[in-house]
Coordinates of C-alpha atoms in Angstrom, one line a residue:
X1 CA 43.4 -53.0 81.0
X2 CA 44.2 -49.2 81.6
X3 CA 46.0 -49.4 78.2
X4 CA 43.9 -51.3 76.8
X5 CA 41.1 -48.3 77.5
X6 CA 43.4 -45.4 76.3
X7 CA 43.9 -47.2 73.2
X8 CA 40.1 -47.2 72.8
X9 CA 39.9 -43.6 74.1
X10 CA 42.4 -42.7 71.7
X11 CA 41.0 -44.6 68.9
X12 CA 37.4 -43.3 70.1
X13 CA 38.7 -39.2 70.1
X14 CA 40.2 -40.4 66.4
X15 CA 36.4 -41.1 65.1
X16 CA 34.9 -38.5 67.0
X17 CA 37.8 -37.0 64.9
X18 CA 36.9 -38.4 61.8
X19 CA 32.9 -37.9 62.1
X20 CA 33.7 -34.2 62.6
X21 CA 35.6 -34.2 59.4
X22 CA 33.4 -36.1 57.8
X23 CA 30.8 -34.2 59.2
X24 CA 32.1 -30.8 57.8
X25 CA 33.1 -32.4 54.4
X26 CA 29.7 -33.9 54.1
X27 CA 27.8 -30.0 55.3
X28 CA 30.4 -28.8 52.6
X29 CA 29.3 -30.6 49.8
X30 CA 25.6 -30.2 50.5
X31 CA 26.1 -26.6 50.7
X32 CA 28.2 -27.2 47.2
X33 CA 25.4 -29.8 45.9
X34 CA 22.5 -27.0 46.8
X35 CA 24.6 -24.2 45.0
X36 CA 24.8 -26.0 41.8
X37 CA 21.6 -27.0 42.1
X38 CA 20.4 -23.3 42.2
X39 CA 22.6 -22.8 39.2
X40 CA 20.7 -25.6 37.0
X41 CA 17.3 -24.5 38.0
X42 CA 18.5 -21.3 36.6
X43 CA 20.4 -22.7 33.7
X44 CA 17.1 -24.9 33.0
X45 CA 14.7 -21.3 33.4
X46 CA 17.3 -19.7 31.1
X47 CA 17.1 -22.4 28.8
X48 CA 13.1 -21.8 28.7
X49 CA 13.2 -18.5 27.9
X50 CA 15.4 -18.7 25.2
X51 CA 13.1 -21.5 23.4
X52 CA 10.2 -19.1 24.0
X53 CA 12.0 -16.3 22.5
X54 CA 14.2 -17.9 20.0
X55 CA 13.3 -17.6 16.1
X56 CA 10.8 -20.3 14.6
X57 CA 13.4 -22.1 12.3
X58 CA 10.6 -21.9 9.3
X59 CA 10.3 -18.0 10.2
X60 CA 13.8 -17.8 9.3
X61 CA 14.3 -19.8 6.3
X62 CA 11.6 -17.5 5.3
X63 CA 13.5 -14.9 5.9
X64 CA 16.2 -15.9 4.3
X65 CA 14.4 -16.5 1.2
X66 CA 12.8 -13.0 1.0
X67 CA 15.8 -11.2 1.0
X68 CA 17.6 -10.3 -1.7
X69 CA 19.8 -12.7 -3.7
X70 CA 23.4 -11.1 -3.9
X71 CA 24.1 -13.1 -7.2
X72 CA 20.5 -11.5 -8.4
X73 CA 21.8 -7.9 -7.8
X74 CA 23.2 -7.4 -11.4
X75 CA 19.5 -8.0 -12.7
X76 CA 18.5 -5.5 -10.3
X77 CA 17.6 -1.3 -11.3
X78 CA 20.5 0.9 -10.9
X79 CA 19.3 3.6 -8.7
X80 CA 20.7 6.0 -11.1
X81 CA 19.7 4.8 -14.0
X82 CA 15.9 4.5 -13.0
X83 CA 15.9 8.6 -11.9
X84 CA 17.4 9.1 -15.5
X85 CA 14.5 7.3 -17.1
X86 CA 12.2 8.6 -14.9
X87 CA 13.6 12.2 -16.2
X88 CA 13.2 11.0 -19.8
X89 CA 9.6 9.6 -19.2
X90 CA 8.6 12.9 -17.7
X91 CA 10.0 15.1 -20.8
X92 CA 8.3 12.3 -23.0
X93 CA 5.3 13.2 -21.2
X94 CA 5.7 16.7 -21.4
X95 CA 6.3 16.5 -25.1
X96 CA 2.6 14.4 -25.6
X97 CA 1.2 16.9 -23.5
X98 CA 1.9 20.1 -25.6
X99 CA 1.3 17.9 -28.5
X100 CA -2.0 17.5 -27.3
X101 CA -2.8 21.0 -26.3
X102 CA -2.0 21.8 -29.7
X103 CA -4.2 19.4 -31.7
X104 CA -6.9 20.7 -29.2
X105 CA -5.9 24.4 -30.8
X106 CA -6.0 22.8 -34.1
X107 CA -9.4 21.3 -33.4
X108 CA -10.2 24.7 -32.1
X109 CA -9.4 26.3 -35.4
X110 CA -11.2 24.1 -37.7
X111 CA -13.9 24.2 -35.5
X112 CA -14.2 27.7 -35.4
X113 CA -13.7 27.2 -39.6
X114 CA -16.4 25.1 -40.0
X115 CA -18.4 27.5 -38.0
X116 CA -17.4 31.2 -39.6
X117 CA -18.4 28.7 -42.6
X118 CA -22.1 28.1 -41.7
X119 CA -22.7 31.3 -41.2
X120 CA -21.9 32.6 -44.3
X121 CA -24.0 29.7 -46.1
X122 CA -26.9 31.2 -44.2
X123 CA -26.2 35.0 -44.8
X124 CA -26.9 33.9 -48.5
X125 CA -28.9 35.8 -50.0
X126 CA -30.9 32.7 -51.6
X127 CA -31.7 32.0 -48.3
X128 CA -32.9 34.8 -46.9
X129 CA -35.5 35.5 -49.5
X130 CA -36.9 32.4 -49.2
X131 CA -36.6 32.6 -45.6
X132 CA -38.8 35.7 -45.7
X133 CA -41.4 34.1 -48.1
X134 CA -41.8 31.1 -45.4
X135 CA -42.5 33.6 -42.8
X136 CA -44.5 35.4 -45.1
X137 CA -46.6 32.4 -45.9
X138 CA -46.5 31.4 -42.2
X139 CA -47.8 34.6 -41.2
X140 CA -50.3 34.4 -44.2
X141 CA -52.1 31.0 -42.6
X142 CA -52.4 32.7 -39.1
X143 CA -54.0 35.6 -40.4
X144 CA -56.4 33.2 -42.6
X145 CA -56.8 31.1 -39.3
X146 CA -57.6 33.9 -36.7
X147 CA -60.1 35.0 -39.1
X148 CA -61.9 31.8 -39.8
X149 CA -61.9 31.6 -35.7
X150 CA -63.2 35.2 -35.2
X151 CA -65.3 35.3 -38.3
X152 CA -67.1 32.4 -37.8
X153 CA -70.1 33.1 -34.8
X154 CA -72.7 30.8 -35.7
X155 CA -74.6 28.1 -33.4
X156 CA -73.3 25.2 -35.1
X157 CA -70.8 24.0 -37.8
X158 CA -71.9 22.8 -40.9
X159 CA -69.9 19.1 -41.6

């Protein structure tokens, strides 16, 4: 019987044994299954910022499209051939310009032509005698027409 209750004993400190083992290996892994469960959680709250922040696929087909084709670049102005046309654009301009200022001149001239030229028809000397004999007749009538209208004192006007 004694053996028969070391034997138990025995096999009874051997589970004790065992459930300590077991016991550790199981506080072990819970520790392990809690840890890796921290590191999803944070995986999963990484995972939802980056859909909040990530580019809208559409946005950047978009994108894409807007920038500039590389096969499309030969069709494209030379940088230094636009500043030379821009140079012969502004001398082009510069050449109207005094072309201009010097049919305003010319304008000027015949103006100033056409001008000298009126005057001289009206220094005629046509002109100026018959200019004096219409202000001689002018001032004729208002001398006849003051003295009708200081001459005449009667009461009443005969019709």
């Amino acid at each position: 019987d004694q053996e028969l209750a070391q034997h138990t004993e025995a096999k009874f400190l051997q589970i004790q044994k065992d459930y300590e083992k077991l016991s550790f290996a199981s506080g072990t892994l819970q520790k392990d299954s809690q840890q890796k469960q921290k590191a999803i959680e944070m995986l999963f709250q990484s995972l939802e910022k980056l859909q909040k922040e990530k580019a809208d696929e559409q946005d950047m087909l978009e994108a894409i499209d807007v920038k500039a084709d590389k096969a499309a670049l030969g069709s494209k102005v030379n940088c230094s051939q636009f500043e030379e046309n821009m140079e012969r654009l502004d001398e082009r301009m510069q050449e109207l310009q005094s072309q201009i200022s010097g049919q305003e001149q010319h304008w000027k001239q015949v103006q100033q032509k056409i001008s000298d030229a009126m005057e001289e028809k009206l220094d005629r000397q046509e002109l100026r005698n018959f200019s004096k004999r219409l202000e001689e007749s002018w001032n004729r009538s208002i001398e006849d027409f003051e003295k009708k209208m200081t001459g005449d004192t009667g009461a009443g006007i005969k019709k």
